[in-house]
Coordinates of N, CA and C in Angstrom, one line a residue:
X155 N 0.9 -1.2 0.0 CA 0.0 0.0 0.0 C 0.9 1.2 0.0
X156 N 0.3 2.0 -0.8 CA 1.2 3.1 -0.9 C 0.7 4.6 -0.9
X157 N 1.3 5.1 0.2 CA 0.3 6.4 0.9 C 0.3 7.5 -0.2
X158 N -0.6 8.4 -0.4 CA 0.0 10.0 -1.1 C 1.3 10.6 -1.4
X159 N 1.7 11.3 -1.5 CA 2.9 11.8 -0.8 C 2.2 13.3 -0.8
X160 N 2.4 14.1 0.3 CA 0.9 15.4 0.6 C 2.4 16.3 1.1
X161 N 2.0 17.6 1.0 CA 2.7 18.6 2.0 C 2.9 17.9 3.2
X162 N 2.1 17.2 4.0 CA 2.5 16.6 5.4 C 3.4 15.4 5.7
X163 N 4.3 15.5 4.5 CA 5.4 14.3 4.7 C 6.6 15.3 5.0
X164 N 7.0 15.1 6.5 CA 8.0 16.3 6.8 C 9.6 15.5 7.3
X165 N 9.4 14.7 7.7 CA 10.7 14.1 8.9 C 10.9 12.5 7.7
X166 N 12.1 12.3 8.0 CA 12.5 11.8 6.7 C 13.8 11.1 6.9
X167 N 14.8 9.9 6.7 CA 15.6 9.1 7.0 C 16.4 8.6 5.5
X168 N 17.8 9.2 5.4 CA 18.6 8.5 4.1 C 19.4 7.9 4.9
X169 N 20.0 6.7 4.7 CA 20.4 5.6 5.2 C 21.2 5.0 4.0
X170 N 22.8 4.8 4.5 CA 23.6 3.7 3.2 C 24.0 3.0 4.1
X171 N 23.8 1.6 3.2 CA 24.2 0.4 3.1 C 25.2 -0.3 2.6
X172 N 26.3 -0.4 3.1 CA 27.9 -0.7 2.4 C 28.0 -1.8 2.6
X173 N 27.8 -2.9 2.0 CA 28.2 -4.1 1.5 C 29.8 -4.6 1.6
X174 N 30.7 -5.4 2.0 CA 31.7 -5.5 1.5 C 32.1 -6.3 0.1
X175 N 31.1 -6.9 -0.7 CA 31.1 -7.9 -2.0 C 30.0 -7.2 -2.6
X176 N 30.2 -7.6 -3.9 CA 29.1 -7.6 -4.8 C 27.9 -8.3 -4.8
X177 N 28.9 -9.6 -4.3 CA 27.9 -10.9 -4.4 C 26.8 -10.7 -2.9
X178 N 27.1 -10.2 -2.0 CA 26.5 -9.5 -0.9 C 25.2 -8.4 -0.9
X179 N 25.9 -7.6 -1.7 CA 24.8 -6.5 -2.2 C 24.0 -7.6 -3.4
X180 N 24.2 -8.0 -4.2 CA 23.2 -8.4 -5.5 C 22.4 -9.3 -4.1
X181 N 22.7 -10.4 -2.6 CA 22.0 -10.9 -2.2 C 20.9 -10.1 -1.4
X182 N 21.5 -9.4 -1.1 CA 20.1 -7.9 -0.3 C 19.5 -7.6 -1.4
X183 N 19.6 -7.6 -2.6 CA 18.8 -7.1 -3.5 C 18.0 -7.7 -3.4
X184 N 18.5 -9.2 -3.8 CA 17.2 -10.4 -4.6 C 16.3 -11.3 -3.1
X185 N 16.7 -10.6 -1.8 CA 16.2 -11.8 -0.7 C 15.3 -10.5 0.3
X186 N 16.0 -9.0 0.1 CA 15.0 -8.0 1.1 C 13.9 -8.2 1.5
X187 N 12.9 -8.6 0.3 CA 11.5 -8.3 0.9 C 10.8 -9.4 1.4
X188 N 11.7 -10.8 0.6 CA 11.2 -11.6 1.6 C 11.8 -12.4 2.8
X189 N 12.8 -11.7 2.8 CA 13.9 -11.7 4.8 C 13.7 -10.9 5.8
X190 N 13.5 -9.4 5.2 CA 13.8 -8.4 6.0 C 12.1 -7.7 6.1
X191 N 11.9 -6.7 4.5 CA 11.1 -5.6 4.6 C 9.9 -6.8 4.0
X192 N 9.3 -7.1 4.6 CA 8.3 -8.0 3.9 C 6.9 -7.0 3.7
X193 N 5.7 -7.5 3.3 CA 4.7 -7.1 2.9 C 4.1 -6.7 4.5
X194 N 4.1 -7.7 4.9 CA 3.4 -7.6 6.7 C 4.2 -6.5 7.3
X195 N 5.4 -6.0 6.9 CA 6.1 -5.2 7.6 C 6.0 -3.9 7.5
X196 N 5.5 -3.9 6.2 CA 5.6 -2.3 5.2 C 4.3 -1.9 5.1
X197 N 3.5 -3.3 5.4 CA 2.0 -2.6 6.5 C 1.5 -2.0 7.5
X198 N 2.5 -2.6 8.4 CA 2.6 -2.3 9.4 C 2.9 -0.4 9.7
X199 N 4.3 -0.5 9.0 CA 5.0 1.0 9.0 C 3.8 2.1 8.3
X200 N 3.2 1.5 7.3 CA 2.3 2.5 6.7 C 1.3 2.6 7.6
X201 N 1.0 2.1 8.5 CA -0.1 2.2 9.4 C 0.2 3.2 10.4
X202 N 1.5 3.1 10.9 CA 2.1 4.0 11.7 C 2.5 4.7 10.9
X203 N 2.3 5.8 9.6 CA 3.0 6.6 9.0 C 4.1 6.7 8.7
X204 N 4.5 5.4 8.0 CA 5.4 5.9 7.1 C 4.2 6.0 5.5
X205 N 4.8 7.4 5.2 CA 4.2 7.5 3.5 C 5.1 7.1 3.0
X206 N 6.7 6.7 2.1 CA 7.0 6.5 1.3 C 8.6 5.0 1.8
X207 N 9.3 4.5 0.9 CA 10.5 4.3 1.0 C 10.9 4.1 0.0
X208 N 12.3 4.0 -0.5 CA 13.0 4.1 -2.0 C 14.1 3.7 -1.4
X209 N 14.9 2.8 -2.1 CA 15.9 2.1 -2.4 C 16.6 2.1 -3.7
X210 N 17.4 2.9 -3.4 CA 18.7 3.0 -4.8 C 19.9 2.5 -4.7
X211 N 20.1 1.6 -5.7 CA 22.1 1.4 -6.2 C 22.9 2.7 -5.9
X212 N 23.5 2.6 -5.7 CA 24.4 3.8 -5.7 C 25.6 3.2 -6.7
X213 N 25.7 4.3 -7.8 CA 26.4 3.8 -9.0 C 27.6 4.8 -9.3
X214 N 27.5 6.1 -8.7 CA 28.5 7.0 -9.3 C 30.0 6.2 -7.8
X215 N 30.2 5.6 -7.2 CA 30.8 5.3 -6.2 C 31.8 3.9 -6.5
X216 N 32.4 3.4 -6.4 CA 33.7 2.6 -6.6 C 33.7 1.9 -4.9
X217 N 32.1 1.5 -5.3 CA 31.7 0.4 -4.0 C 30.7 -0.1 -4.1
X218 N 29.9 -1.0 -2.9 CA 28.9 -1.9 -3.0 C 27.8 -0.9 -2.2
X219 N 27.0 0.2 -2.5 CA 26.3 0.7 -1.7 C 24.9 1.1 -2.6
X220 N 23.9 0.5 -1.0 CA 22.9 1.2 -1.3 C 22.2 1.9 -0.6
X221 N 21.3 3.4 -1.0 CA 20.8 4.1 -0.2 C 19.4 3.8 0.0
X222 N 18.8 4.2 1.4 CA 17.6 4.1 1.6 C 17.0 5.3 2.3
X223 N 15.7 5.5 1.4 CA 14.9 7.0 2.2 C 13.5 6.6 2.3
X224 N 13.5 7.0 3.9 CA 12.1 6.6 3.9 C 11.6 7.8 4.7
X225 N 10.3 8.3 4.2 CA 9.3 9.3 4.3 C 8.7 8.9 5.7
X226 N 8.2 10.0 6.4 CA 7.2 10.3 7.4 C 6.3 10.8 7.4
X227 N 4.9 10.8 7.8 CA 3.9 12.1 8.0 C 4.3 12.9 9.2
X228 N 4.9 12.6 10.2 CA 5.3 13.5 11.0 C 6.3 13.0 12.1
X229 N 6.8 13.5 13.1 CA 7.9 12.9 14.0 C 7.2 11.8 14.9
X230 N 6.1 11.9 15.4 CA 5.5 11.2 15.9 C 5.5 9.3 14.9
X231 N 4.8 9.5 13.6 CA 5.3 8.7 12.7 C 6.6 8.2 12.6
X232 N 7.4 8.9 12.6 CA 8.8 8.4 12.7 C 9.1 7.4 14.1
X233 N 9.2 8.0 15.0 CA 9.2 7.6 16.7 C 8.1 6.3 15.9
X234 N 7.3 5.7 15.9 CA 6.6 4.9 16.1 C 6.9 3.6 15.1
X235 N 7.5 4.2 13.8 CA 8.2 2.9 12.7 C 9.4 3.0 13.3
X236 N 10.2 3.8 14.1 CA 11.5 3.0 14.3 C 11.4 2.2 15.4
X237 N 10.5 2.3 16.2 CA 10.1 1.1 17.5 C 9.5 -0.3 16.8
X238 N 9.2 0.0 15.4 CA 8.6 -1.1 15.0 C 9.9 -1.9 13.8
X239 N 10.9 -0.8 13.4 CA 11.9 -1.5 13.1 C 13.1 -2.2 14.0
X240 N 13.1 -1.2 14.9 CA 14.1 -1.9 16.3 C 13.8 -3.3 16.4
X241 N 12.3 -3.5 16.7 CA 12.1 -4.6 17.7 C 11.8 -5.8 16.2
X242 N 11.0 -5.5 15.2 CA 10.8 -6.7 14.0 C 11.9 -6.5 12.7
X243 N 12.6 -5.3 12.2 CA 13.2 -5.7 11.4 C 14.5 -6.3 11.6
X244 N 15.4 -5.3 12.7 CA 16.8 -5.1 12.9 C 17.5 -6.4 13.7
X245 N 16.0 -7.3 13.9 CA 16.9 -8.7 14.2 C 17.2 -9.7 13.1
X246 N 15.8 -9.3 12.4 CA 15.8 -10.3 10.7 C 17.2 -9.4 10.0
X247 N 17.8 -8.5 10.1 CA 18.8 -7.8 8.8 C 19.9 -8.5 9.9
X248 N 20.4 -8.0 10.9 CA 21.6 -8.7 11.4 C 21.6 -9.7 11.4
X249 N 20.5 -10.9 11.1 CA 21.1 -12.4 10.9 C 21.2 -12.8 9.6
X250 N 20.4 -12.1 8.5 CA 20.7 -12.3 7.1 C 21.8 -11.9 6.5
X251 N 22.3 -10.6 7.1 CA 23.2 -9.9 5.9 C 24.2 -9.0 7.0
X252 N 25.6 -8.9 7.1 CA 26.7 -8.1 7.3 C 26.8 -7.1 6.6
X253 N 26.0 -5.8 7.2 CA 26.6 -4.1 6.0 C 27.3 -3.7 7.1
X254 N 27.5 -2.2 6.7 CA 27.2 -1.1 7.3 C 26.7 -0.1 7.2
X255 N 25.8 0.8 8.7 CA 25.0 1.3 8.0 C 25.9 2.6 8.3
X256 N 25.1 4.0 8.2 CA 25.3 5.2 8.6 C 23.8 5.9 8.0
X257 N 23.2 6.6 8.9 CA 21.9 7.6 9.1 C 22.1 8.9 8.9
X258 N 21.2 9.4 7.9 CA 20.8 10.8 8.4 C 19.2 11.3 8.6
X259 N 18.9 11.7 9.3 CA 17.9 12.3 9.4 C 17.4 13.4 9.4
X260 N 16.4 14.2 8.9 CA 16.1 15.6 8.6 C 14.2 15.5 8.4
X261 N 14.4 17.2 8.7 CA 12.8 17.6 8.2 C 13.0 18.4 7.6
X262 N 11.8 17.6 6.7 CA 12.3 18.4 5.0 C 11.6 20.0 4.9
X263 N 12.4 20.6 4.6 CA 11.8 22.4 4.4 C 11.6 22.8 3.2
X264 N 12.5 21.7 2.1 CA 12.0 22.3 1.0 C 12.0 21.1 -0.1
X265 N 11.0 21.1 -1.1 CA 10.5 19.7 -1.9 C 9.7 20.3 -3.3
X266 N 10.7 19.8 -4.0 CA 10.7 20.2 -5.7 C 9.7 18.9 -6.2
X267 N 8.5 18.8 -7.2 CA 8.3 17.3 -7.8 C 7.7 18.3 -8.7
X268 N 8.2 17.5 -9.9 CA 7.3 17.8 -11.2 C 5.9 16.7 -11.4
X269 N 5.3 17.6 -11.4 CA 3.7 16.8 -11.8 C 3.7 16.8 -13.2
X270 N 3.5 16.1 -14.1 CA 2.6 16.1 -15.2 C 3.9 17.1 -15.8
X271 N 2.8 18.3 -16.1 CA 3.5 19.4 -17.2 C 3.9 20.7 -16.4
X272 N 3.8 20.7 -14.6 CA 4.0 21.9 -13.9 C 4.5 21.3 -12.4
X273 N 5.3 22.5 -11.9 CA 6.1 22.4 -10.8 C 5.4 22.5 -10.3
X274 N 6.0 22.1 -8.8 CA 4.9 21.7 -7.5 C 5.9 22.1 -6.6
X275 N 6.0 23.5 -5.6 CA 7.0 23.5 -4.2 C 6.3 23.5 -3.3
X276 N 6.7 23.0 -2.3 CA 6.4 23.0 -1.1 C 7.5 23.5 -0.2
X277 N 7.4 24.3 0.8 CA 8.4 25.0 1.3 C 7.9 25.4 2.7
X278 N 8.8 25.0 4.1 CA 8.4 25.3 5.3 C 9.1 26.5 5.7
X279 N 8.2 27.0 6.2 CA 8.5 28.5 6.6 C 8.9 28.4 7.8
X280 N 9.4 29.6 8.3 CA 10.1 30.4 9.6 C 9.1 29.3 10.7
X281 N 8.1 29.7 11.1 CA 7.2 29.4 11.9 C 6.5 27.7 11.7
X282 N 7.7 27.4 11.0 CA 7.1 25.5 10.4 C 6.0 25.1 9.4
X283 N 5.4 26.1 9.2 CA 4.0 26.2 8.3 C 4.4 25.8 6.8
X284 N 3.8 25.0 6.3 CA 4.2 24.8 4.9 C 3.2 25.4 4.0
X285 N 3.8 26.2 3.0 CA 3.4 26.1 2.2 C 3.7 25.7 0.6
X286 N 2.5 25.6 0.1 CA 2.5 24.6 -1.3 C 1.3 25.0 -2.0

């Protein structure tokens, strides 16, 4: 299931995944969603708000990495999928697969998407107010 993506997607997580093999990374590719991020899991998170996640190769790099960003409707959203990844995913990933990771996290203030044939900004102001 896959939420909107609305002005109210603010707090937000990019996360790489550094592999030391190829053959390592191509196995997180082909085993993720049915070891780690399963269907019951990404239900789960969408229930607790998360709207979005994306997973990219990382290709301009002279390594095995991949990034991952996953969306929030709000901090509270966030707080509540990482209790739900603590305790159900992060035991399933440390017994399948050896990475490393590194986090960042932010709330997003400003968000460029082309729709169709016209730009779309959304932009958080001084006082946190978005507008769009």
């Amino acid at each position: 299931m896959v939420k909107p993506i609305t002005k109210e997607t603010l707090f937000m997580n990019c996360m790489d995944l550094d592999f030391a093999t190829k053959v390592e990374l191509e196995h997180w590719m082909a085993t993720f969603e049915e070891k780690v991020w399963t269907e019951d899991i990404m239900k789960e998170l969408s229930k607790a708000g998360l709207v979005r996640r994306t997973v990219a190769q990382v290709w301009n790099k002279q390594n095995h990495r991949l990034t991952s960003t996953f969306e929030y409707e709000d901090e509270n959203a966030y707080k509540a999928c990482q209790k739900i990844i603590e305790e159900k995913v992060m035991p399933k990933a440390l017994a399948s697969y050896t990475i490393k990771s590194r986090n960042n996290r932010g709330v997003i203030f400003y968000d460029y998407r082309s729709w169709f044939s016209y730009p779309v900004f959304l932009n958080k102001t001084s006082k946190g107010e978005i507008n769009g």
